[in-house]
Short mmCIF file of N, CA and C in Angstrom, two decimals:
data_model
loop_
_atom_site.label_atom_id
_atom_site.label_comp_id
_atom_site.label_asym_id
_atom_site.label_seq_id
_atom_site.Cartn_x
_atom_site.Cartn_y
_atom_site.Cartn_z
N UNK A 1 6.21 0.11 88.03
CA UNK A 1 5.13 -0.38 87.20
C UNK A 1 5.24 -1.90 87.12
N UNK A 2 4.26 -2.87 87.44
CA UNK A 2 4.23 -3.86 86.96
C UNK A 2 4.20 -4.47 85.94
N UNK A 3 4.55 -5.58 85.91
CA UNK A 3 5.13 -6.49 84.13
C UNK A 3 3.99 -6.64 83.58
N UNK A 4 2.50 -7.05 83.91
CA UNK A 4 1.17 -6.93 83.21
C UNK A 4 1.13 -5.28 82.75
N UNK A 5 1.53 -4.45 83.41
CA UNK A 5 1.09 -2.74 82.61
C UNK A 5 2.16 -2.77 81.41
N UNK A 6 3.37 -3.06 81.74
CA UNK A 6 4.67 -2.89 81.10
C UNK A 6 4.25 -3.48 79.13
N UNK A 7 3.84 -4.47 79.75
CA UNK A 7 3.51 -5.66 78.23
C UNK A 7 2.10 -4.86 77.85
N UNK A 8 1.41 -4.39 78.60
CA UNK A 8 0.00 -4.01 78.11
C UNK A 8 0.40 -2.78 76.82
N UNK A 9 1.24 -2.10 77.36
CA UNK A 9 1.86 -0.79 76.72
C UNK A 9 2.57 -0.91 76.01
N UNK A 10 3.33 -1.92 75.92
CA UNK A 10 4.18 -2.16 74.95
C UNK A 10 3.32 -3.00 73.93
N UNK A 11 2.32 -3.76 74.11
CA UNK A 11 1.23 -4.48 72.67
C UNK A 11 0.94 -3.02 72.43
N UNK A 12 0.54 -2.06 72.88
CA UNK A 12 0.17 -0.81 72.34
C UNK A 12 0.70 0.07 71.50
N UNK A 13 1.81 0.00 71.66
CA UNK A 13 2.99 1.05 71.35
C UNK A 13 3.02 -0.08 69.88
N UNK A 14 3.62 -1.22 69.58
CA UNK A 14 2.97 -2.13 68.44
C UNK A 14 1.83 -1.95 67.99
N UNK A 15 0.75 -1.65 68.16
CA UNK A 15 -0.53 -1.56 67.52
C UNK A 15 -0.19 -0.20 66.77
N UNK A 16 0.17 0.53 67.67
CA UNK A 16 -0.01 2.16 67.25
C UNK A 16 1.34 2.14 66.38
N UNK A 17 2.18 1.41 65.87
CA UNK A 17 3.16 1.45 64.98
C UNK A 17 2.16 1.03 63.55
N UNK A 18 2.00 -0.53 63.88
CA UNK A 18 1.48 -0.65 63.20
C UNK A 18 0.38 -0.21 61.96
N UNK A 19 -0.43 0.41 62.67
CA UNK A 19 -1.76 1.44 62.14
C UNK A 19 -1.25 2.39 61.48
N UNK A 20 0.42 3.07 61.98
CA UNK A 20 0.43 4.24 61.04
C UNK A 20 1.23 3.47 59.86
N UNK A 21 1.83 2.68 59.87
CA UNK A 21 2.27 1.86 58.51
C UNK A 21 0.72 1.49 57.96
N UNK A 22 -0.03 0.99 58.30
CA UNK A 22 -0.99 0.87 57.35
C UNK A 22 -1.92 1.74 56.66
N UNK A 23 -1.65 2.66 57.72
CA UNK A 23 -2.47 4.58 57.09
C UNK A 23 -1.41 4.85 56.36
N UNK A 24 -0.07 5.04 56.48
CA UNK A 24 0.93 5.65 55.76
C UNK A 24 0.89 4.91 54.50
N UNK A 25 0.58 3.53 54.39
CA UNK A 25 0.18 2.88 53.07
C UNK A 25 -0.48 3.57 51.78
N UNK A 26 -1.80 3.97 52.56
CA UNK A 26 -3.04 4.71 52.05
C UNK A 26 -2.61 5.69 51.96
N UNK A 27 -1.91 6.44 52.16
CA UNK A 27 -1.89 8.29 52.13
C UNK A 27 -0.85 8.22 50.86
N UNK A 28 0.09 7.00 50.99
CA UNK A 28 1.04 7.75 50.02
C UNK A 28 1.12 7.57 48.46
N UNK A 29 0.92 9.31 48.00
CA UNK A 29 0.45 8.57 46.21
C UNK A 29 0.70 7.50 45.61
N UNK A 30 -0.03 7.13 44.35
CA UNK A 30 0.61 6.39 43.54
C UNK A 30 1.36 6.78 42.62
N UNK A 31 1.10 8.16 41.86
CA UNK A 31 1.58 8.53 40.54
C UNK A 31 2.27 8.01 39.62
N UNK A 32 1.46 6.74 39.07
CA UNK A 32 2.06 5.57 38.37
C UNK A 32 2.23 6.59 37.17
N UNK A 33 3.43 5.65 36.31
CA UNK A 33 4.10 5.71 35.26
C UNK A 33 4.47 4.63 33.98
N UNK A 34 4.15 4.76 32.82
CA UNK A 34 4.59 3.86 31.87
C UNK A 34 5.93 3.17 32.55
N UNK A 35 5.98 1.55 32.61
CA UNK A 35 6.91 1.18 33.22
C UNK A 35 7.87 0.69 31.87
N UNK A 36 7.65 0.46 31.01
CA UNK A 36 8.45 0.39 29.70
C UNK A 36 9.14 1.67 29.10
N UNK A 37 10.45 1.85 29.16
CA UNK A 37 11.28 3.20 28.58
C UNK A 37 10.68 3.53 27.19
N UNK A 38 10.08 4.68 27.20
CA UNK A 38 9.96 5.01 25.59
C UNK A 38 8.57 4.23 24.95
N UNK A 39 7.71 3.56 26.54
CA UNK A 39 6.42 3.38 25.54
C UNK A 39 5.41 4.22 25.39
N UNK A 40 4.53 4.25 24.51
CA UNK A 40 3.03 4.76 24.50
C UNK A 40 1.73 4.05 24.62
N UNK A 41 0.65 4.48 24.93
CA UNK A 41 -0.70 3.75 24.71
C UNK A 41 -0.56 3.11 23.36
N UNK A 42 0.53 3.79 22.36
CA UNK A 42 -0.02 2.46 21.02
C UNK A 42 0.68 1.12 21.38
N UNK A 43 1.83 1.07 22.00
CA UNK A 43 2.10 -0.22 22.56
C UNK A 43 1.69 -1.64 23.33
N UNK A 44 0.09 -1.30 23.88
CA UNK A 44 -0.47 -2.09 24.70
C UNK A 44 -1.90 -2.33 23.90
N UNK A 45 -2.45 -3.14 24.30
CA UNK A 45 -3.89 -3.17 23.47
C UNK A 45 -5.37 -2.70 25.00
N UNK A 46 -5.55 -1.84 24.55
CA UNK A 46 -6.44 -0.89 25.42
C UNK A 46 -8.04 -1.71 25.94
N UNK A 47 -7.73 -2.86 25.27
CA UNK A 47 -9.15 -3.90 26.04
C UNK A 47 -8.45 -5.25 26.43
N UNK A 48 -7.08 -5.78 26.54
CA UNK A 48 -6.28 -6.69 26.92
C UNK A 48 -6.72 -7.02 28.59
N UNK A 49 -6.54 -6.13 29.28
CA UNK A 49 -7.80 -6.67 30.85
C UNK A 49 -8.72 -7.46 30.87
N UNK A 50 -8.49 -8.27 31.43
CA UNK A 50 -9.51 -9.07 31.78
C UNK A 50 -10.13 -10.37 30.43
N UNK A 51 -9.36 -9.97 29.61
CA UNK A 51 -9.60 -10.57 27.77
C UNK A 51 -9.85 -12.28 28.43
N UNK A 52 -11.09 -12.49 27.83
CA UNK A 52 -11.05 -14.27 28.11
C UNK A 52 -11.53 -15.23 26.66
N UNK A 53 -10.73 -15.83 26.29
CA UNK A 53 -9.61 -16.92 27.40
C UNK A 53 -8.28 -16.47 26.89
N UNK A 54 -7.69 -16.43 27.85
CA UNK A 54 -6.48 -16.39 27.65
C UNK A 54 -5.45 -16.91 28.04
N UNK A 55 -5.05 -18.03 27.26
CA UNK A 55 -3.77 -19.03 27.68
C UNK A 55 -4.31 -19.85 29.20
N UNK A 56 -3.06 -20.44 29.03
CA UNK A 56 -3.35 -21.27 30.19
C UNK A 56 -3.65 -20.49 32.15
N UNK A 57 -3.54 -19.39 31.74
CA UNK A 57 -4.25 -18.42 33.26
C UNK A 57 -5.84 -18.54 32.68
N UNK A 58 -6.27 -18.61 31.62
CA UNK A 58 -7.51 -18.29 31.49
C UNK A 58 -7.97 -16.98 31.29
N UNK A 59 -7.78 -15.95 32.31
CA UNK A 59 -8.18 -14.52 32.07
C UNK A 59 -7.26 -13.86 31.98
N UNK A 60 -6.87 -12.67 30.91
CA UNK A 60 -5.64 -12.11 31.52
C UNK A 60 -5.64 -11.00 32.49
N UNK A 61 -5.13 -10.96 33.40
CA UNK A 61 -5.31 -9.90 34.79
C UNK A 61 -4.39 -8.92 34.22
N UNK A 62 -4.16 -8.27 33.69
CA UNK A 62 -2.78 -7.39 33.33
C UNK A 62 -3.01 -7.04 31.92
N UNK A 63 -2.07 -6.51 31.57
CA UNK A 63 -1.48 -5.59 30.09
C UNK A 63 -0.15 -6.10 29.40
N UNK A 64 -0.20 -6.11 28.43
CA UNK A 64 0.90 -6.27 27.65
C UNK A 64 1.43 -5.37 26.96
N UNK A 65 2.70 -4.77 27.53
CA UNK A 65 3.10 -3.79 26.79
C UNK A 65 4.52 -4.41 25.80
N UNK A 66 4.32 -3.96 24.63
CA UNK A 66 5.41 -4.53 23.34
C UNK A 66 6.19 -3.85 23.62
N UNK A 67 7.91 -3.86 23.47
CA UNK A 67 8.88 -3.10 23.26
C UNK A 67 10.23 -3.90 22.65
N UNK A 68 11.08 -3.16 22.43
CA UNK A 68 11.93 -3.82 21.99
C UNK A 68 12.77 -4.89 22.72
N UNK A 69 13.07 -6.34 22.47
CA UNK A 69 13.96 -6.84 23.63
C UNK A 69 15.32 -6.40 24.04
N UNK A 70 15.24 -6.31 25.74
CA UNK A 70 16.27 -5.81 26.05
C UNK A 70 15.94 -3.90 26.33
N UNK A 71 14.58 -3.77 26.31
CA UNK A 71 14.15 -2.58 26.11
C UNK A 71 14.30 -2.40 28.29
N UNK A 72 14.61 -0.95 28.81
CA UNK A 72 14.18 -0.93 30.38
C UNK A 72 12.90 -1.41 30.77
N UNK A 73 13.03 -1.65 31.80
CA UNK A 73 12.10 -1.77 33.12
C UNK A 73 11.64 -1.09 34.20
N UNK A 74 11.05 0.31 34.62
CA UNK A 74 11.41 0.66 35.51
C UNK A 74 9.88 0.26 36.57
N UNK A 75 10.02 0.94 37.65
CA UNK A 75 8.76 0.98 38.06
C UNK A 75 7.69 1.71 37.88
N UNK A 76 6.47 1.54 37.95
CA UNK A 76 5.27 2.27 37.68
C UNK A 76 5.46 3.38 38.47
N UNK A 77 5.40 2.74 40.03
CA UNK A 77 5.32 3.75 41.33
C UNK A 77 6.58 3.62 42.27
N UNK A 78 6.75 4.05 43.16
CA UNK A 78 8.15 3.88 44.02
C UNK A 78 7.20 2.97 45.04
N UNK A 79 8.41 1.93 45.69
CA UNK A 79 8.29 0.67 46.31
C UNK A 79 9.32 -0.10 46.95
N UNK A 80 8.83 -1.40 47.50
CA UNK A 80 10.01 -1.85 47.40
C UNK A 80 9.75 -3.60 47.17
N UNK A 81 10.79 -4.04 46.40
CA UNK A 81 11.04 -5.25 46.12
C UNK A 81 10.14 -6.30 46.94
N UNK A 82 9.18 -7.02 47.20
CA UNK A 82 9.38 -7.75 47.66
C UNK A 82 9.46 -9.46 47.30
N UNK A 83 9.84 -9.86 45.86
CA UNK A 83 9.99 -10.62 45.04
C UNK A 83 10.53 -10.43 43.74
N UNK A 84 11.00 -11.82 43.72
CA UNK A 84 12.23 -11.72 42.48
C UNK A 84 12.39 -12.72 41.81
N UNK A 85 12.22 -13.40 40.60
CA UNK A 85 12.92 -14.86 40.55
C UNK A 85 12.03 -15.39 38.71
N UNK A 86 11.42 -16.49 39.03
CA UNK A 86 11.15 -17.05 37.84
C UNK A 86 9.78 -17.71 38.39
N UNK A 87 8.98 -17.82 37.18
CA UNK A 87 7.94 -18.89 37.86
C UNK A 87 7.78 -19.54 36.52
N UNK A 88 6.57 -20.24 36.06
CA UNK A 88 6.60 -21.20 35.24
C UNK A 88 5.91 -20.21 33.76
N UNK A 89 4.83 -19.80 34.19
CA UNK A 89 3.82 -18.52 33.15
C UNK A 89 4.72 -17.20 33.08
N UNK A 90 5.35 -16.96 33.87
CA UNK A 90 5.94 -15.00 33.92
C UNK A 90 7.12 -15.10 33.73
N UNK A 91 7.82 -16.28 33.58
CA UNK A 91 8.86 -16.21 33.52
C UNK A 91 9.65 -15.52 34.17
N UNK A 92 10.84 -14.87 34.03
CA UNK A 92 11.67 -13.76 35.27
C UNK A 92 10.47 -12.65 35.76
N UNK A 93 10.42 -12.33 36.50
CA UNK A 93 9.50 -11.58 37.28
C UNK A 93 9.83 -10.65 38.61
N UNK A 94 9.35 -9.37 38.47
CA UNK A 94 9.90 -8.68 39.61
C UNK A 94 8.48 -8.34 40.60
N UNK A 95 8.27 -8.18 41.94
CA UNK A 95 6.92 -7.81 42.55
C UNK A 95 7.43 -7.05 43.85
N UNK A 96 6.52 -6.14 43.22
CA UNK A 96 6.83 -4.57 44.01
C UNK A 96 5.97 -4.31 44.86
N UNK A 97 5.87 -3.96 46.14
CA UNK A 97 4.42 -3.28 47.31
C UNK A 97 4.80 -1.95 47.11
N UNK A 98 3.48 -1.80 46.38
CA UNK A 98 3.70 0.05 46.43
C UNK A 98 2.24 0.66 47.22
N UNK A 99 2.48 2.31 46.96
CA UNK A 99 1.71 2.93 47.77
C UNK A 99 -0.13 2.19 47.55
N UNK A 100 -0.79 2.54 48.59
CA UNK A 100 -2.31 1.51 48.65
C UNK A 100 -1.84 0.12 48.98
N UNK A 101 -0.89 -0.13 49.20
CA UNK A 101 -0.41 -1.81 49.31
C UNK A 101 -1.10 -2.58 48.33
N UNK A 102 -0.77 -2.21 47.09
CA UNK A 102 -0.97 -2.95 46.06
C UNK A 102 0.40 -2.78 45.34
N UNK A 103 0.33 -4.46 44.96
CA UNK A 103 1.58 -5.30 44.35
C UNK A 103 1.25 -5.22 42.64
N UNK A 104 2.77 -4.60 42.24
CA UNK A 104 2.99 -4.77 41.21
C UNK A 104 3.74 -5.49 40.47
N UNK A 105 3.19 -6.26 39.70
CA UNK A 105 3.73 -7.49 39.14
C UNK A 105 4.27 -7.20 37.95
N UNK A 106 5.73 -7.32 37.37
CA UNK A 106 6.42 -7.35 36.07
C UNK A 106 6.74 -8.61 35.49
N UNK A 107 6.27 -9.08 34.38
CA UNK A 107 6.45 -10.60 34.02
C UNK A 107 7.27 -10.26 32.56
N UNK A 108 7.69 -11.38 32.59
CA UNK A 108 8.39 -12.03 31.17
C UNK A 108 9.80 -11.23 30.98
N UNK A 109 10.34 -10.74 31.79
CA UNK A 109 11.56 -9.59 31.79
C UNK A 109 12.74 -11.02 31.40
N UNK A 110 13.43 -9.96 30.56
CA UNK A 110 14.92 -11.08 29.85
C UNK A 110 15.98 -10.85 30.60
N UNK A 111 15.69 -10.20 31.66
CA UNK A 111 16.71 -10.27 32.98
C UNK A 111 16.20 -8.80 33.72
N UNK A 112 16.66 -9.61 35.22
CA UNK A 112 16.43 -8.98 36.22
C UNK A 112 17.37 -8.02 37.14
N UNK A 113 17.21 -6.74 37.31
CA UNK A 113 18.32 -5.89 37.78
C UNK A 113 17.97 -5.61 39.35
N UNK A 114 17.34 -6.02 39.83
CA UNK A 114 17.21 -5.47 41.58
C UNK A 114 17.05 -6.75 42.48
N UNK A 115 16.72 -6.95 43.16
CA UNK A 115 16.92 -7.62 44.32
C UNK A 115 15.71 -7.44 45.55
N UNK A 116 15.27 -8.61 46.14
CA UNK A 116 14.44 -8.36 47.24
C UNK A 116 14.55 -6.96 48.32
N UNK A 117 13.90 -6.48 48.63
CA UNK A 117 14.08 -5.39 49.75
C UNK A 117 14.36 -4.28 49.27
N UNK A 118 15.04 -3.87 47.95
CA UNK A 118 15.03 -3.60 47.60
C UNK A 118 14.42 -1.54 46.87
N UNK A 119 14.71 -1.17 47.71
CA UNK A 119 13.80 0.60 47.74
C UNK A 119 13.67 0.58 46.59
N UNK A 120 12.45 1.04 45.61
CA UNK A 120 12.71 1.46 44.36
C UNK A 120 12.01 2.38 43.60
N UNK A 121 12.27 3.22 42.61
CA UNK A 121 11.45 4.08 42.01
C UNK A 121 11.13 4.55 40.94
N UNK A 122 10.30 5.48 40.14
CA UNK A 122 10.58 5.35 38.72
C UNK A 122 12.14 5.47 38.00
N UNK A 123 12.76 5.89 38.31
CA UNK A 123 13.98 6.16 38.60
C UNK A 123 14.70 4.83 38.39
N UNK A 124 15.08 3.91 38.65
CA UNK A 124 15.20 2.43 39.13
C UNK A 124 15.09 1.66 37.55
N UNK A 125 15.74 1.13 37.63
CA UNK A 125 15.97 -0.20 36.24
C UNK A 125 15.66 -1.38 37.30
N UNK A 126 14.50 -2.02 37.09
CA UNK A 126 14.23 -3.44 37.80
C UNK A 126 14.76 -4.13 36.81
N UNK A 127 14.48 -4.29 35.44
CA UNK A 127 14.55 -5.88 34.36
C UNK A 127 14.66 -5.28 33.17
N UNK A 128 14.65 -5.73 31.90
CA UNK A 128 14.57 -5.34 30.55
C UNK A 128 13.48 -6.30 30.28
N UNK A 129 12.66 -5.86 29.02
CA UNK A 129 11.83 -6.31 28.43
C UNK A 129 11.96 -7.77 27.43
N UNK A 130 11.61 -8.65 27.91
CA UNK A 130 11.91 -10.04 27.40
C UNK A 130 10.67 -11.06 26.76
N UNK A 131 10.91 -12.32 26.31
CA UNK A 131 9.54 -13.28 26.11
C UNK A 131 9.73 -14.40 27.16
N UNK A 132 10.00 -14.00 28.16
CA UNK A 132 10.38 -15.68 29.49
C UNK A 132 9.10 -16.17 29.54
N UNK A 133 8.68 -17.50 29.95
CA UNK A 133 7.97 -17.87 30.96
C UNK A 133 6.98 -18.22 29.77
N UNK A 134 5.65 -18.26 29.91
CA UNK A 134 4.70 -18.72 28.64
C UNK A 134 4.72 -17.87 27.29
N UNK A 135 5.37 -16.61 27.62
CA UNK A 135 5.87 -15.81 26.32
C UNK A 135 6.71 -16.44 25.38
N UNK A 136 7.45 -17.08 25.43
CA UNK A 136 8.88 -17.88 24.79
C UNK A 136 8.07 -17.87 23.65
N UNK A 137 8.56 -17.57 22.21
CA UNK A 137 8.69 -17.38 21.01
C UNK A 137 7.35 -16.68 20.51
N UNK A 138 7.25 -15.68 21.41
CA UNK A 138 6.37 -14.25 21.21
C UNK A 138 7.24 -12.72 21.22
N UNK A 139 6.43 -12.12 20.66
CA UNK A 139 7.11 -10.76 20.89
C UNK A 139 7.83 -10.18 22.08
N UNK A 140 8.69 -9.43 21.88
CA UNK A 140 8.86 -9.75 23.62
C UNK A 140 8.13 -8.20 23.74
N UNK A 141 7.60 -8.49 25.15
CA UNK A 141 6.61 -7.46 26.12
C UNK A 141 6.63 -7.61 28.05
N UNK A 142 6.42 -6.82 28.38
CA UNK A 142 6.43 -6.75 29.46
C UNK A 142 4.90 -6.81 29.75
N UNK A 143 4.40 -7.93 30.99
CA UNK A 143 3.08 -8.27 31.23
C UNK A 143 3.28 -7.35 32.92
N UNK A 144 2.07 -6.79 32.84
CA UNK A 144 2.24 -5.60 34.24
C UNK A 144 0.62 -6.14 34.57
N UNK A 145 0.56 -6.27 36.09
CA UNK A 145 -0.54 -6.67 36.66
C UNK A 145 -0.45 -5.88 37.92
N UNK A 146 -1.65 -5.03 38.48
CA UNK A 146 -1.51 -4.27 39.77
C UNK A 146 -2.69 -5.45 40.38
N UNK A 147 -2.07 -5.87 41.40
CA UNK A 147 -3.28 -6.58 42.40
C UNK A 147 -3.29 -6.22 43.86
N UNK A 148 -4.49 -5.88 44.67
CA UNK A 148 -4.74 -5.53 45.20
C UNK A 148 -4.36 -6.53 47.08
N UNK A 149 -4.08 -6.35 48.09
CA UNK A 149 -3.90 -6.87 48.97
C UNK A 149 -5.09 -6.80 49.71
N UNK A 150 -6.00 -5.59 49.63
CA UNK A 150 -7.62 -5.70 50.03
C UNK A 150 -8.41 -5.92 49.21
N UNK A 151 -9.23 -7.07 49.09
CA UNK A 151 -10.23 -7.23 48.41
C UNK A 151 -11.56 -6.16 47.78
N UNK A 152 -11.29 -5.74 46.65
CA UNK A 152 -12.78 -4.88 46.47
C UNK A 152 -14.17 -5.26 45.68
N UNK A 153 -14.79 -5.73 46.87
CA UNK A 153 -16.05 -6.36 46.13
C UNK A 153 -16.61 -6.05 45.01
N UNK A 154 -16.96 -4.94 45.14
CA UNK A 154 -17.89 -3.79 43.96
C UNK A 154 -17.10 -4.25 42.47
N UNK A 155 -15.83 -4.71 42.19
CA UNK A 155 -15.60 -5.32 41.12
C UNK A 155 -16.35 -6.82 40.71
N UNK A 156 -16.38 -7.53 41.48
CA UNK A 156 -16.57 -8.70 40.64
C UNK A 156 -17.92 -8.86 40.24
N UNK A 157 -17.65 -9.16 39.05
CA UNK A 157 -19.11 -9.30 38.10
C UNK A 157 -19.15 -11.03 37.61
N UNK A 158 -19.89 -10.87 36.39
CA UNK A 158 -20.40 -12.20 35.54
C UNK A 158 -19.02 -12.88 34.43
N UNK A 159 -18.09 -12.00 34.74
CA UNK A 159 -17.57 -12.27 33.48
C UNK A 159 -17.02 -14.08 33.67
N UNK A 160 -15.94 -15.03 32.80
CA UNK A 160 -15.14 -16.25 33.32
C UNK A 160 -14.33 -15.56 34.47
N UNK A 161 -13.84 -16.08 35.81
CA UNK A 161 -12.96 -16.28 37.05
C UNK A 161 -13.11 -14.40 37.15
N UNK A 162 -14.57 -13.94 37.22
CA UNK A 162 -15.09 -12.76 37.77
C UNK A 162 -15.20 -12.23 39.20
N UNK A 163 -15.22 -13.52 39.85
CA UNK A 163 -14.82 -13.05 41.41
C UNK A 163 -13.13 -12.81 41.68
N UNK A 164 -12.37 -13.11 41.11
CA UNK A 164 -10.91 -12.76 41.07
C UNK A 164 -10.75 -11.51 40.37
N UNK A 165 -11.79 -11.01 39.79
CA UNK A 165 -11.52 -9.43 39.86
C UNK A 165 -11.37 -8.39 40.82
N UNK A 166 -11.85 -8.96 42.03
CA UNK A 166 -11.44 -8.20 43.35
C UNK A 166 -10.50 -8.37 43.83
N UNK A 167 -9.25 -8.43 43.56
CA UNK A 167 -8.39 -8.36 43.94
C UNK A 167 -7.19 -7.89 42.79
N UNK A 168 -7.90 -7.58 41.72
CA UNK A 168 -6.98 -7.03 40.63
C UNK A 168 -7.25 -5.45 39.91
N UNK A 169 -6.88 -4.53 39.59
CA UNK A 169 -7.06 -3.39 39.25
C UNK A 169 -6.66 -3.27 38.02
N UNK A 170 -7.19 -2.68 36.89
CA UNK A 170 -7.03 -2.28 35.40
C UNK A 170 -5.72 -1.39 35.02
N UNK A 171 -4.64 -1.69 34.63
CA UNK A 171 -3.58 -0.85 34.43
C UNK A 171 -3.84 0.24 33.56
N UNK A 172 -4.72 0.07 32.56
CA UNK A 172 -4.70 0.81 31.48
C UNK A 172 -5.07 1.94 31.87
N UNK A 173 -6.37 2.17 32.37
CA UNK A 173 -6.31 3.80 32.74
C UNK A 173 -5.26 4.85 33.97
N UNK A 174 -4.25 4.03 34.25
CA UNK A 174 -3.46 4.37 35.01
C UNK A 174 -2.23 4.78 34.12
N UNK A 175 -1.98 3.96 33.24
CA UNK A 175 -0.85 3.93 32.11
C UNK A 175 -1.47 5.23 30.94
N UNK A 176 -2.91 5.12 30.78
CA UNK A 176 -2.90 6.40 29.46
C UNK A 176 -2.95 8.07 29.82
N UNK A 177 -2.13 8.07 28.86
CA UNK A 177 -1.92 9.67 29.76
C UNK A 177 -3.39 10.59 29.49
N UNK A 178 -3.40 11.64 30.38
CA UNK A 178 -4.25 12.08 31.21
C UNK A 178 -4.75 13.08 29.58
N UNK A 179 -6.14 13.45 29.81
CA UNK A 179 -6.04 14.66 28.65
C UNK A 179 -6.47 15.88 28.33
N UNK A 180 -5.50 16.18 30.01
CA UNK A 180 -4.89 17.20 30.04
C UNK A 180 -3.56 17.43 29.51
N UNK A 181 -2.47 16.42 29.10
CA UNK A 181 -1.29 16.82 29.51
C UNK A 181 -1.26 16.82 27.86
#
């Protein structure tokens, strides 16, 4: 076989890897979970999405769930690490790619237990519940944001920084339990 067929088949054999990591993305549930040990829907405020203005982000993309400091961390969905560290607003922060390849963001944690690369699952202690980052001398809570890696148009509306709703998803109806159970 010649080196033009050889490379042709082998970009192929890459494509066709590729595609099933990105279908295997999509197929595999989410079955998110309260990521705070021991919280409930009374812990979060059930219209906190999208609330404007809020602080220096302006909108808030996420939820605030209250708990005690020093309270667990786990994950919503199983994932894996792919960020870790501090930023200036979230203070310690963990960010997870989970199933749909949407990233889950944990902010304001009073320390961090995992590490980049990281496999992880509900199961899993990422951080404890802290006030880092623009929280500092607030309650401490864990700020949870699911954002999306594909853009979905059909969200963005009129609201302030409404086109950046496509790329962010509402935790809350993911977090309140079902009522059935």
């Amino acid at each position: 076989m010649n080196r033009a067929k050889k490379t042709q088949k082998t970009r192929f054999k890459i494509l066709l890897i590729l595609t099933a990591i990105l279908f295997t993305g999509w197929l595999i549930p989410q079955n998110l979970v309260m990521p705070v040990e021991g919280a409930t829907s009374a812990d979060y405020d059930q219209h906190s999405f999208w609330a404007y203005p809020w602080g220096e982000s302006g909108t808030h993309k996420g939820v605030d769930i209250f708990a005690k400091q020093g309270t667990n961390v786990h994950p919503a969905t199983a994932g894996i690490v792919v960020a870790e560290g501090q930023n200036r607003l979230g203070g310690n922060f963990v960010m997870v790619l989970g199933p749909k390849w949407r990233l889950h963001y944990y902010a304001h944690l009073s320390d961090i237990r995992t590490h980049p690369l990281a496999l992880v699952s509900h199961h899993s202690t990422i951080g404890t519940v802290g006030s880092t980052g623009d929280a500092k001398g607030k309650p401490p809570h864990l700020h949870y944001t699911i954002k999306s890696i594909f853009p979905c148009f059909w969200r963005v509306d009129h609201s302030p920084q409404g086109w950046k709703k496509m790329f962010y998803l509402n935790p809350v109806p993911f977090l309140n339990p079902s009522p059935t159970t």
